[in-house]
Short mmCIF file of C-alpha atoms and ligand atoms in Angstrom, two decimals:
data_model
loop_
_atom_site.label_atom_id
_atom_site.label_comp_id
_atom_site.label_asym_id
_atom_site.label_seq_id
_atom_site.Cartn_x
_atom_site.Cartn_y
_atom_site.Cartn_z
CA MET A 17 0.00 0.00 0.00
CA ARG A 18 0.94 3.61 -0.36
CA ILE A 19 0.46 5.43 2.93
CA LEU A 20 0.52 9.17 3.47
CA PHE A 21 1.16 9.85 7.15
CA ILE A 22 0.59 13.42 8.37
CA ALA A 23 1.83 14.64 11.76
CA SER A 24 2.73 17.94 13.40
CA GLU A 25 5.89 16.49 14.98
CA VAL A 26 8.23 13.72 13.90
CA ALA A 27 11.20 12.54 15.98
CA PRO A 28 14.12 12.98 15.72
CA PHE A 29 13.41 16.15 13.73
CA SER A 30 10.85 17.73 16.06
CA LYS A 31 9.27 16.51 19.26
CA THR A 32 7.34 17.81 22.26
CA GLY A 33 6.01 14.43 23.42
CA GLY A 34 4.99 10.94 22.44
CA LEU A 35 3.31 11.94 19.19
CA GLY A 36 6.74 12.78 17.80
CA ASP A 37 8.08 9.39 18.88
CA VAL A 38 5.19 7.56 17.24
CA ALA A 39 5.42 9.57 14.01
CA GLY A 40 9.13 8.73 13.92
CA ALA A 41 8.69 5.00 14.49
CA LEU A 42 5.35 3.72 13.17
CA PRO A 43 5.94 4.80 9.54
CA ALA A 44 9.30 3.03 9.63
CA ALA A 45 7.65 -0.13 10.91
CA LEU A 46 5.04 0.05 8.13
CA ALA A 47 7.76 0.60 5.53
CA ALA A 48 9.60 -2.42 6.90
CA LEU A 49 6.46 -4.46 6.17
CA GLY A 50 6.86 -3.52 2.51
CA HIS A 51 4.59 -0.47 2.22
CA ASP A 52 5.53 2.82 0.60
CA VAL A 53 5.24 5.49 3.24
CA LYS A 54 5.56 9.26 3.03
CA VAL A 55 5.39 11.28 6.22
CA VAL A 56 4.49 14.97 5.88
CA THR A 57 5.34 17.46 8.60
CA PRO A 58 6.27 21.14 8.93
CA ARG A 59 9.83 22.28 8.64
CA TYR A 60 10.09 24.20 11.90
CA ALA A 61 13.00 26.56 12.49
CA GLU A 62 14.50 24.00 14.86
CA VAL A 63 14.73 21.39 12.08
CA LYS A 64 18.32 21.82 10.98
CA ASP A 65 19.13 18.29 9.92
CA PRO A 66 21.73 18.44 7.13
CA ARG A 67 20.05 15.50 5.38
CA LEU A 68 17.15 17.70 4.23
CA VAL A 69 17.26 18.18 0.47
CA PRO A 70 14.93 20.08 -1.88
CA THR A 71 12.47 17.96 -3.86
CA GLY A 72 12.25 20.64 -6.54
CA HIS A 73 8.51 20.90 -5.80
CA SER A 74 6.68 23.53 -3.85
CA LEU A 75 3.20 24.25 -2.55
CA GLN A 76 0.83 26.97 -3.51
CA LEU A 77 -2.37 27.23 -1.54
CA ARG A 78 -5.03 29.88 -1.87
CA PHE A 79 -6.85 30.87 1.31
CA PRO A 80 -9.27 33.80 1.69
CA PHE A 81 -6.59 35.49 3.84
CA GLY A 82 -4.04 35.17 1.04
CA GLU A 83 -1.78 32.89 -0.94
CA GLU A 84 0.61 30.72 1.02
CA GLY A 85 3.34 28.50 -0.29
CA GLY A 86 6.85 27.24 0.10
CA PRO A 87 9.24 24.51 -0.96
CA ILE A 88 8.89 20.84 -0.10
CA LEU A 89 12.09 19.30 1.29
CA SER A 90 12.75 15.68 1.92
CA VAL A 91 14.82 13.13 3.80
CA ARG A 92 14.86 9.55 2.61
CA ILE A 93 15.02 7.40 5.73
CA ALA A 94 14.76 4.00 4.09
CA GLU A 95 14.06 2.56 0.68
CA ARG A 96 10.31 2.82 1.21
CA LEU A 97 10.19 5.70 3.67
CA GLU A 98 10.56 9.39 3.00
CA VAL A 99 9.81 12.33 5.30
CA LEU A 100 8.57 15.45 3.50
CA PHE A 101 8.99 18.81 5.16
CA LEU A 102 6.75 21.74 4.28
CA GLU A 103 8.65 24.96 4.47
CA ASN A 104 6.76 28.21 4.96
CA GLU A 105 8.48 31.33 6.10
CA ARG A 106 5.52 32.93 7.85
CA PHE A 107 4.09 29.82 9.53
CA PHE A 108 7.02 27.68 10.53
CA ASN A 109 10.20 29.74 10.59
CA ARG A 110 9.91 30.82 14.21
CA THR A 111 10.93 29.52 17.61
CA GLY A 112 8.48 26.95 18.97
CA ILE A 113 6.25 24.23 17.59
CA TYR A 114 2.82 25.08 19.01
CA GLY A 115 3.70 28.20 20.97
CA ASP A 116 6.42 30.08 22.81
CA ALA A 117 7.01 31.72 26.17
CA PHE A 118 3.95 33.90 25.58
CA GLY A 119 1.61 30.95 25.04
CA GLU A 120 -0.02 29.20 22.09
CA PHE A 121 0.52 30.88 18.74
CA GLY A 122 -2.53 32.87 17.67
CA ASP A 123 -2.41 31.57 14.09
CA ASN A 124 -2.26 27.82 14.78
CA HIS A 125 -5.51 27.31 12.85
CA ARG A 126 -3.83 28.76 9.77
CA ARG A 127 -0.54 26.94 10.36
CA PHE A 128 -2.17 23.55 10.68
CA ALA A 129 -4.67 24.14 7.91
CA TYR A 130 -1.57 24.72 5.81
CA LEU A 131 -0.06 21.44 7.01
CA SER A 132 -3.28 19.47 6.45
CA ILE A 133 -4.17 20.72 3.01
CA GLY A 134 -0.54 21.18 2.04
CA ALA A 135 0.19 17.52 2.79
CA LEU A 136 -2.41 16.47 0.21
CA GLN A 137 -1.06 18.90 -2.33
CA ALA A 138 2.48 17.69 -1.66
CA ALA A 139 1.38 14.12 -2.41
CA GLN A 140 -0.16 15.36 -5.62
CA ARG A 141 2.96 17.27 -6.62
CA LEU A 142 5.12 14.21 -6.05
CA GLN A 143 2.59 12.04 -7.85
CA PHE A 144 2.22 9.86 -4.81
CA ILE A 145 -1.35 8.60 -4.88
CA PRO A 146 -2.00 7.05 -1.48
CA ASP A 147 -4.30 4.17 -0.61
CA ILE A 148 -4.42 5.43 2.96
CA VAL A 149 -4.15 8.93 4.38
CA HIS A 150 -3.27 8.59 8.06
CA LEU A 151 -4.08 11.62 10.22
CA ASN A 152 -2.77 12.20 13.72
CA ASP A 153 -4.48 14.48 16.24
CA TRP A 154 -6.28 17.77 15.66
CA GLN A 155 -3.47 19.47 13.75
CA THR A 156 -4.21 17.20 10.80
CA GLY A 157 -8.02 17.01 11.04
CA LEU A 158 -8.74 19.33 8.13
CA ALA A 159 -7.02 16.92 5.73
CA GLY A 160 -10.00 14.62 6.22
CA VAL A 161 -12.33 17.41 5.15
CA ALA A 162 -10.13 18.43 2.23
CA LEU A 163 -10.02 14.90 0.84
CA GLN A 164 -13.79 15.05 0.38
CA ARG A 165 -14.14 18.77 -0.27
CA GLY A 166 -11.40 20.04 -2.52
CA PHE A 167 -9.59 16.92 -3.68
CA GLN A 168 -12.73 14.91 -4.48
CA HIS A 169 -12.21 15.09 -8.23
CA THR A 170 -8.52 14.20 -8.10
CA PRO A 171 -6.82 10.79 -7.95
CA LEU A 172 -6.41 11.34 -4.22
CA SER A 173 -10.11 10.75 -3.71
CA ARG A 174 -9.50 7.02 -3.90
CA ALA A 175 -7.63 7.16 -0.60
CA ARG A 176 -9.24 5.95 2.60
CA CYS A 177 -8.74 8.14 5.63
CA VAL A 178 -7.76 6.98 9.13
CA MET A 179 -7.61 9.31 12.11
CA THR A 180 -5.53 8.35 15.15
CA ILE A 181 -6.33 10.06 18.44
CA HIS A 182 -3.19 10.49 20.53
CA ASN A 183 -4.89 12.79 22.98
CA LEU A 184 -8.61 13.57 22.91
CA ALA A 185 -8.24 16.57 25.20
CA TYR A 186 -6.50 18.68 22.57
CA GLN A 187 -9.06 19.44 19.89
CA GLY A 188 -8.08 22.62 18.06
CA GLN A 189 -11.22 24.60 18.85
CA TYR A 190 -11.67 28.01 17.29
CA SER A 191 -14.33 30.66 16.89
CA LYS A 192 -16.61 30.16 13.91
CA ASP A 193 -14.98 33.16 12.20
CA VAL A 194 -12.32 30.66 11.20
CA MET A 195 -14.79 29.12 8.71
CA GLY A 196 -14.63 32.21 6.54
CA GLU A 197 -10.98 32.86 7.26
CA LEU A 198 -9.96 29.44 5.94
CA GLY A 199 -12.64 29.29 3.28
CA LEU A 200 -14.36 26.21 4.69
CA PRO A 201 -17.82 25.52 3.21
CA TRP A 202 -20.54 26.73 5.62
CA ASP A 203 -22.73 23.66 5.17
CA LEU A 204 -20.06 21.75 7.11
CA PHE A 205 -20.80 24.01 10.05
CA THR A 206 -24.56 23.82 9.95
CA SER A 207 -24.95 20.10 9.27
CA HIS A 208 -25.44 17.90 12.31
CA ASP A 209 -22.37 15.68 12.17
CA GLY A 210 -20.08 18.29 10.69
CA ILE A 211 -17.27 20.29 12.17
CA GLU A 212 -19.39 22.47 14.44
CA PHE A 213 -18.92 21.87 18.16
CA TYR A 214 -20.84 24.00 20.67
CA ASP A 215 -20.90 26.84 18.19
CA THR A 216 -17.15 26.65 17.53
CA VAL A 217 -15.05 25.00 14.82
CA ASN A 218 -13.36 21.83 16.03
CA PHE A 219 -10.47 20.51 13.93
CA LEU A 220 -10.32 17.16 15.71
CA LYS A 221 -14.03 16.58 15.21
CA ALA A 222 -13.54 17.40 11.53
CA GLY A 223 -10.97 14.63 11.30
CA LEU A 224 -13.17 12.16 13.19
CA VAL A 225 -16.27 12.84 11.13
CA PHE A 226 -14.50 12.78 7.78
CA SER A 227 -12.38 9.69 8.26
CA ASP A 228 -13.28 6.10 7.40
CA SER A 229 -11.84 4.74 10.59
CA ILE A 230 -10.82 6.05 14.00
CA THR A 231 -8.07 4.56 16.08
CA THR A 232 -6.52 5.48 19.38
CA VAL A 233 -3.27 4.46 20.99
CA SER A 234 -4.37 1.80 23.51
CA PRO A 235 -7.33 -0.56 23.94
CA THR A 236 -8.20 0.80 27.39
CA TYR A 237 -8.23 4.43 26.20
CA ALA A 238 -10.45 3.37 23.28
CA LYS A 239 -13.09 2.36 25.85
CA GLU A 240 -12.49 5.32 28.17
CA ILE A 241 -13.05 7.96 25.48
CA GLN A 242 -16.55 6.60 24.96
CA THR A 243 -17.49 7.60 28.51
CA PRO A 244 -18.46 11.07 29.80
CA GLU A 245 -15.51 11.05 32.26
CA LEU A 246 -12.81 10.93 29.59
CA GLY A 247 -14.77 11.65 26.43
CA CYS A 248 -14.02 15.40 26.43
CA ASN A 249 -17.56 16.05 25.11
CA LEU A 250 -16.91 13.87 22.08
CA ASP A 251 -17.93 10.62 23.79
CA GLY A 252 -21.38 10.75 22.22
CA LEU A 253 -19.95 11.01 18.74
CA LEU A 254 -17.36 8.30 19.41
CA LYS A 255 -20.00 6.01 20.85
CA ARG A 256 -22.14 6.39 17.77
CA GLN A 257 -19.12 5.31 15.72
CA GLN A 258 -18.43 2.52 18.16
CA GLY A 259 -17.62 -0.27 15.75
CA ARG A 260 -15.13 2.05 14.11
CA VAL A 261 -13.07 3.09 17.13
CA VAL A 262 -10.14 0.72 17.45
CA GLY A 263 -7.43 0.76 20.14
CA ILE A 264 -3.98 -0.18 18.85
CA LEU A 265 -1.26 -0.05 21.48
CA ASN A 266 1.78 2.04 20.57
CA GLY A 267 5.10 0.33 20.31
CA ILE A 268 8.47 1.86 21.08
CA ASP A 269 11.58 2.35 19.02
CA VAL A 270 13.63 -0.52 20.42
CA HIS A 271 16.81 0.72 18.77
CA GLU A 272 16.72 4.20 20.25
CA TRP A 273 15.63 2.81 23.60
CA ASP A 274 17.93 -0.10 24.29
CA PRO A 275 20.05 -0.17 27.47
CA ALA A 276 22.45 -2.62 25.80
CA THR A 277 23.48 -0.14 23.08
CA ASP A 278 22.33 3.30 24.31
CA GLY A 279 25.12 5.76 23.49
CA LEU A 280 23.56 8.45 25.70
CA LEU A 281 24.40 6.44 28.84
CA PRO A 282 27.70 6.34 30.71
CA ALA A 283 27.46 2.54 30.81
CA ARG A 284 25.36 -0.11 29.12
CA TYR A 285 23.59 -3.14 30.55
CA SER A 286 21.20 -5.97 29.84
CA VAL A 287 19.12 -8.56 31.71
CA GLY A 288 22.14 -10.84 31.91
CA ASP A 289 24.51 -8.15 33.17
CA MET A 290 23.01 -5.34 35.18
CA ALA A 291 26.24 -3.79 36.50
CA GLY A 292 25.98 -0.84 34.12
CA LYS A 293 22.70 0.23 35.67
CA ALA A 294 24.45 1.10 38.93
CA ALA A 295 26.89 3.29 36.99
CA CYS A 296 23.94 5.07 35.37
CA LYS A 297 22.42 5.67 38.79
CA ARG A 298 25.66 7.20 40.08
CA GLU A 299 25.88 9.45 37.02
CA LEU A 300 22.24 10.49 37.38
CA LEU A 301 22.69 11.49 41.01
CA LYS A 302 25.78 13.47 40.06
CA ARG A 303 24.04 15.24 37.18
CA MET A 304 21.19 16.16 39.50
CA GLY A 305 23.53 17.48 42.17
CA LEU A 306 22.58 14.80 44.70
CA PRO A 307 24.88 12.92 47.07
CA GLU A 308 25.86 9.37 46.13
CA GLY A 309 24.18 6.53 47.95
CA ASP A 310 22.09 3.42 47.76
CA ALA A 311 18.73 4.98 48.58
CA PRO A 312 16.05 4.22 45.98
CA VAL A 313 15.61 6.85 43.27
CA LEU A 314 12.19 7.81 41.90
CA GLY A 315 12.19 9.61 38.57
CA ILE A 316 9.88 11.42 36.19
CA VAL A 317 10.37 12.77 32.66
CA SER A 318 7.29 14.61 31.61
CA ARG A 319 5.46 17.41 29.92
CA LEU A 320 4.34 19.37 32.96
CA ALA A 321 0.64 19.44 32.15
CA TRP A 322 -2.57 18.79 34.10
CA GLN A 323 -2.91 15.39 32.44
CA LYS A 324 0.27 14.12 34.08
CA GLY A 325 -0.79 14.48 37.73
CA VAL A 326 2.36 16.33 38.81
CA ASP A 327 0.23 18.09 41.42
CA LEU A 328 -0.57 14.74 43.07
CA LEU A 329 3.13 13.99 43.23
CA LEU A 330 3.88 17.40 44.73
CA ASP A 331 1.23 16.68 47.38
CA VAL A 332 2.67 13.35 48.33
CA LEU A 333 6.43 13.86 48.11
CA PRO A 334 6.99 15.90 51.30
CA THR A 335 5.59 12.94 53.23
CA ALA A 336 7.24 10.26 51.09
CA LEU A 337 10.62 11.98 51.45
CA GLN A 338 10.57 11.31 55.19
CA ALA A 339 11.81 7.90 54.12
CA ASP A 340 15.32 7.50 52.72
CA LEU A 341 14.70 8.07 49.04
CA ARG A 342 15.61 10.45 46.25
CA PHE A 343 13.43 12.06 43.61
CA VAL A 344 14.59 13.40 40.24
CA ALA A 345 12.46 15.25 37.71
CA VAL A 346 13.06 16.35 34.12
CA GLY A 347 10.27 18.32 32.55
CA SER A 348 8.92 21.50 31.14
CA GLY A 349 5.50 23.00 30.71
CA GLU A 350 3.07 24.90 32.89
CA GLY A 351 4.81 27.43 35.12
CA HIS A 352 3.08 26.50 38.36
CA TYR A 353 4.33 22.91 38.14
CA GLU A 354 7.86 24.08 37.33
CA HIS A 355 7.63 26.36 40.33
CA GLY A 356 6.28 23.57 42.56
CA LEU A 357 9.14 21.27 41.61
CA ARG A 358 11.75 23.95 42.22
CA GLU A 359 10.25 24.67 45.62
CA LEU A 360 10.39 21.00 46.52
CA GLN A 361 14.03 20.94 45.50
CA ALA A 362 14.79 23.98 47.66
CA ARG A 363 13.11 22.29 50.61
CA PHE A 364 14.85 18.93 50.17
CA PRO A 365 18.15 19.81 48.49
CA LYS A 366 19.84 16.54 49.43
CA GLN A 367 17.01 14.37 48.16
CA VAL A 368 15.45 16.16 45.22
CA GLY A 369 17.01 17.05 41.86
CA VAL A 370 15.06 19.05 39.28
CA GLN A 371 15.97 19.92 35.72
CA ILE A 372 13.50 22.17 33.93
CA GLY A 373 13.70 21.98 30.15
CA PHE A 374 13.63 19.48 27.32
CA ASP A 375 16.72 17.30 27.40
CA ARG A 376 16.89 14.12 25.36
CA ALA A 377 20.12 12.77 26.84
CA LEU A 378 18.92 13.35 30.37
CA SER A 379 15.61 11.63 29.63
CA HIS A 380 17.58 8.48 28.75
CA LEU A 381 19.71 8.81 31.87
CA VAL A 382 16.62 9.04 34.10
CA GLU A 383 15.09 5.94 32.48
CA ALA A 384 18.34 4.05 33.10
CA GLY A 385 19.52 5.49 36.41
CA ALA A 386 16.28 5.60 38.41
CA ASP A 387 14.94 2.61 40.34
CA PHE A 388 11.32 3.62 39.88
CA PHE A 389 9.58 5.75 37.26
CA VAL A 390 6.40 7.51 38.40
CA MET A 391 3.40 8.34 36.22
CA PRO A 392 0.43 9.44 38.33
CA SER A 393 -1.54 10.49 35.23
CA ARG A 394 -5.14 11.69 35.41
CA TYR A 395 -5.54 10.05 32.02
CA GLU A 396 -2.98 8.56 29.66
CA PRO A 397 -3.90 7.63 26.08
CA CYS A 398 -0.90 5.32 25.87
CA GLY A 399 2.23 6.66 27.51
CA LEU A 400 5.63 5.67 26.22
CA ASN A 401 7.79 6.44 29.22
CA GLN A 402 6.52 3.46 31.22
CA MET A 403 7.52 1.18 28.34
CA TYR A 404 10.97 2.78 28.19
CA SER A 405 11.22 2.23 31.96
CA LEU A 406 10.28 -1.43 31.71
CA ARG A 407 12.88 -1.94 29.02
CA TYR A 408 15.51 -0.22 31.17
CA GLY A 409 14.75 -2.34 34.25
CA THR A 410 13.23 0.63 36.06
CA VAL A 411 10.03 -0.33 37.83
CA PRO A 412 7.08 1.89 36.84
CA ILE A 413 4.69 3.17 39.50
CA VAL A 414 1.62 4.25 37.54
CA ARG A 415 -2.02 5.14 37.92
CA ALA A 416 -4.33 2.50 36.43
CA THR A 417 -5.58 4.47 33.46
CA GLY A 418 -5.44 4.22 29.67
CA GLY A 419 -2.38 2.66 28.11
CA LEU A 420 -0.71 2.36 31.51
CA VAL A 421 -3.15 -0.47 32.29
CA ASP A 422 -2.32 -2.18 29.02
CA THR A 423 1.44 -2.15 29.53
CA VAL A 424 2.21 -2.30 33.26
CA GLU A 425 1.35 -5.51 35.10
CA GLY A 426 0.59 -5.18 38.80
CA GLY A 427 0.39 -7.96 41.38
CA LEU A 428 3.05 -10.05 43.04
CA ASP A 429 4.32 -11.48 39.76
CA GLY A 430 4.07 -8.28 37.80
CA ASN A 431 6.55 -5.86 36.35
CA GLY A 432 5.30 -2.68 38.00
CA ILE A 433 3.07 -1.05 40.58
CA LEU A 434 -0.43 0.24 39.78
CA PHE A 435 -2.78 2.35 41.88
CA GLU A 436 -6.41 3.18 41.16
CA ALA A 437 -7.71 6.35 42.78
CA PHE A 438 -6.38 9.75 41.77
CA HIS A 439 -5.79 10.53 45.42
CA PRO A 440 -2.67 11.30 47.50
CA ALA A 441 -3.21 8.33 49.82
CA ALA A 442 -3.32 5.93 46.86
CA LEU A 443 -0.11 7.29 45.35
CA LEU A 444 1.64 7.30 48.72
CA ALA A 445 0.66 3.68 49.29
CA ALA A 446 2.01 2.80 45.84
CA VAL A 447 5.34 4.52 46.56
CA ARG A 448 5.55 2.59 49.81
CA ARG A 449 4.94 -0.66 47.94
CA GLY A 450 7.86 0.38 45.78
CA LEU A 451 10.07 0.91 48.81
CA ALA A 452 9.13 -2.51 50.16
CA LEU A 453 10.01 -4.04 46.80
CA TYR A 454 13.36 -2.24 46.84
CA ALA A 455 14.11 -3.72 50.25
CA ASP A 456 13.71 -7.23 48.81
CA PRO A 457 16.48 -7.53 46.17
CA GLN A 458 15.39 -10.91 44.85
CA ARG A 459 11.84 -9.83 44.21
CA LEU A 460 13.07 -6.53 42.74
CA GLU A 461 15.29 -8.41 40.34
CA ALA A 462 12.38 -10.57 39.23
CA PHE A 463 10.24 -7.46 38.58
CA ARG A 464 13.03 -5.91 36.54
CA ARG A 465 13.61 -9.02 34.54
CA ARG A 466 9.95 -9.43 33.64
CA GLY A 467 9.83 -5.83 32.46
CA MET A 468 13.02 -6.07 30.43
CA GLU A 469 11.93 -9.26 28.74
CA ARG A 470 8.58 -7.98 27.53
CA ASP A 471 8.44 -7.17 23.83
CA PHE A 472 7.22 -3.62 23.11
CA SER A 473 8.58 -3.38 19.59
CA TRP A 474 6.43 -1.84 16.87
CA ALA A 475 6.29 -5.03 14.82
CA VAL A 476 3.06 -6.31 16.39
CA SER A 477 1.23 -2.98 16.38
CA ALA A 478 2.30 -2.09 12.84
CA ARG A 479 0.66 -5.36 11.73
CA ARG A 480 -2.58 -4.22 13.37
CA TYR A 481 -2.51 -0.94 11.44
CA GLU A 482 -1.70 -2.87 8.32
CA SER A 483 -4.70 -5.16 8.62
CA LEU A 484 -6.95 -2.21 9.37
CA PHE A 485 -5.66 -0.44 6.26
CA PHE A 486 -6.14 -3.56 4.13
CA SER A 487 -9.72 -3.89 5.34
CA LEU A 488 -10.49 -0.30 4.33
CA ARG A 489 -8.75 -0.21 0.99
CA LYS A 490 -10.94 0.51 -2.00
CA GLU A 491 -11.09 -2.17 -4.64
P1 LIG B 5 3.07 12.57 26.16
O1 LIG B 5 3.10 12.32 24.70
O2 LIG B 5 1.69 12.71 26.69
O3 LIG B 5 3.94 13.68 26.58
P2 LIG B 5 4.42 9.97 26.36
O4 LIG B 5 4.82 9.16 27.55
O5 LIG B 5 3.69 9.27 25.29
O6 LIG B 5 3.63 11.24 26.90
O7 LIG B 5 5.72 10.54 25.63
C1 LIG B 5 6.55 11.51 26.16
C2 LIG B 5 7.83 11.54 25.36
O8 LIG B 5 8.41 12.84 25.48
C3 LIG B 5 8.86 10.56 25.84
O9 LIG B 5 9.69 10.18 24.77
C4 LIG B 5 9.65 11.40 26.85
O10 LIG B 5 10.93 10.92 27.06
C5 LIG B 5 9.65 12.74 26.16
N1 LIG B 5 9.79 13.89 27.06
C6 LIG B 5 8.82 14.52 27.77
N2 LIG B 5 9.32 15.56 28.45
C7 LIG B 5 10.64 15.59 28.17
C8 LIG B 5 11.73 16.44 28.58
N3 LIG B 5 11.54 17.47 29.41
N4 LIG B 5 12.95 16.19 28.08
C9 LIG B 5 13.15 15.15 27.23
N5 LIG B 5 12.18 14.32 26.82
C10 LIG B 5 10.94 14.54 27.28
C1 LIG B 6 -0.11 11.65 23.50
C2 LIG B 6 -0.51 10.99 24.81
C3 LIG B 6 0.39 9.85 25.20
C4 LIG B 6 0.73 8.96 24.03
C5 LIG B 6 1.29 9.81 22.89
C6 LIG B 6 1.67 8.99 21.67
O1 LIG B 6 0.77 12.69 23.66
O2 LIG B 6 -0.61 11.93 25.85
O3 LIG B 6 -0.23 9.08 26.22
O4 LIG B 6 1.66 7.98 24.39
O5 LIG B 6 0.35 10.75 22.50
O6 LIG B 6 0.56 8.31 21.13
#
């Protein structure tokens, strides 16, 4: 099949979270199965990879607010995989992916309309006629609309459209003025199952309504988003589409995340020889300005957003730190969480290390050097960090929600620790279970081994996408 994969971030070129990881790895896994895959993404200012070369093609799109265009660049990753970068001076040549220190960019609806429609035009220009157009999150939702309204008389109309929800809470909601601004047909706003949402325009809803199939990134989250608690006001719509909402668990890039070969670590290790993990722990403590020692280390690497439950952790840690343990955090995001973490560090300077910012090398070191990795998420569509932790022999302590349930196994013979209620007492009890496990080296080793031996590679999940795509393909 020919697959056009559209995403607003693609690792290693651009990344703010797991979407970037998935957009970097899933297309490669599909290409390895023998499909021709083109990934389309913006060329942000931060994308400086010397491998980018001009394709000789460029885009020209006419919007009511003006003409927009720019060259299409490309990097060939593998024989069957190419990443196409849309360059546009006004939209993408600035610092930040979705926003900057002053907040979200005010023209994101224009920027991502450009990505969505531009991706289809790019395919056209390169004469790549896809069987499947694969959309990811709200930034790409308008491509679903454009396939049926705009490209319906072109060869692209034979493509089937799949929308993957990585996070239902981010929907790209704008005032209805945007209809006219982007030149979207008004009947889409007034019809019942169109792109109108409580009198606003909703890009994610557009993608959901105009795609042939909807997937999300774990089986448990697929069920949760059809309930009022986690449905973000789209549960009704998703429920009506029930047969079409499929949960396919994300995989991880087992080459980038492999403790046996990881070049970002001071030492390497594997199930058979764990000595290197102790060296990673020593290095982590040093990097975080903490004294050496054998006390258990809890770590987090996270976007600091409401979703992640950092507030619960900040509630619980002053009590938990009465015990002999250390806590290290790497993250960036909402100011009040950054502030809360810094305060905690100031209060417990010998036990708490905090690094605010996005730091790839340090994220690997935390996965390797910590004894436990904490994810007290309010909700978690899939979560990749807990899988990285398992692979690095770092026991995850997670809330039983979304993809965390589908990857972390609790119980005496499990590979991690799960807690149910989003409540300080529940998290504290889970941390204490972790400390008890740490005090029992044999049991700890068994937990680590079970985690490290579990297969999280993309191969299995890519097959699931493949069979979904085959089932949709037009004759
Ligand atoms: P989400 O996509 O909701 O942020 P995931 O667990 O799916 O959560 O993926 C997060 C990804 O982003 C992981 O690869 C993680 O290592 C990375 N990450 C998050 N924050 C940082 C940070 N401050 N520095 C480096 N990597 C980070
Ligand atoms: C989102 C979710 C996260 C998921 C990632 C990749 O950012 O918050 O849980 O792992 O997308 O699908």
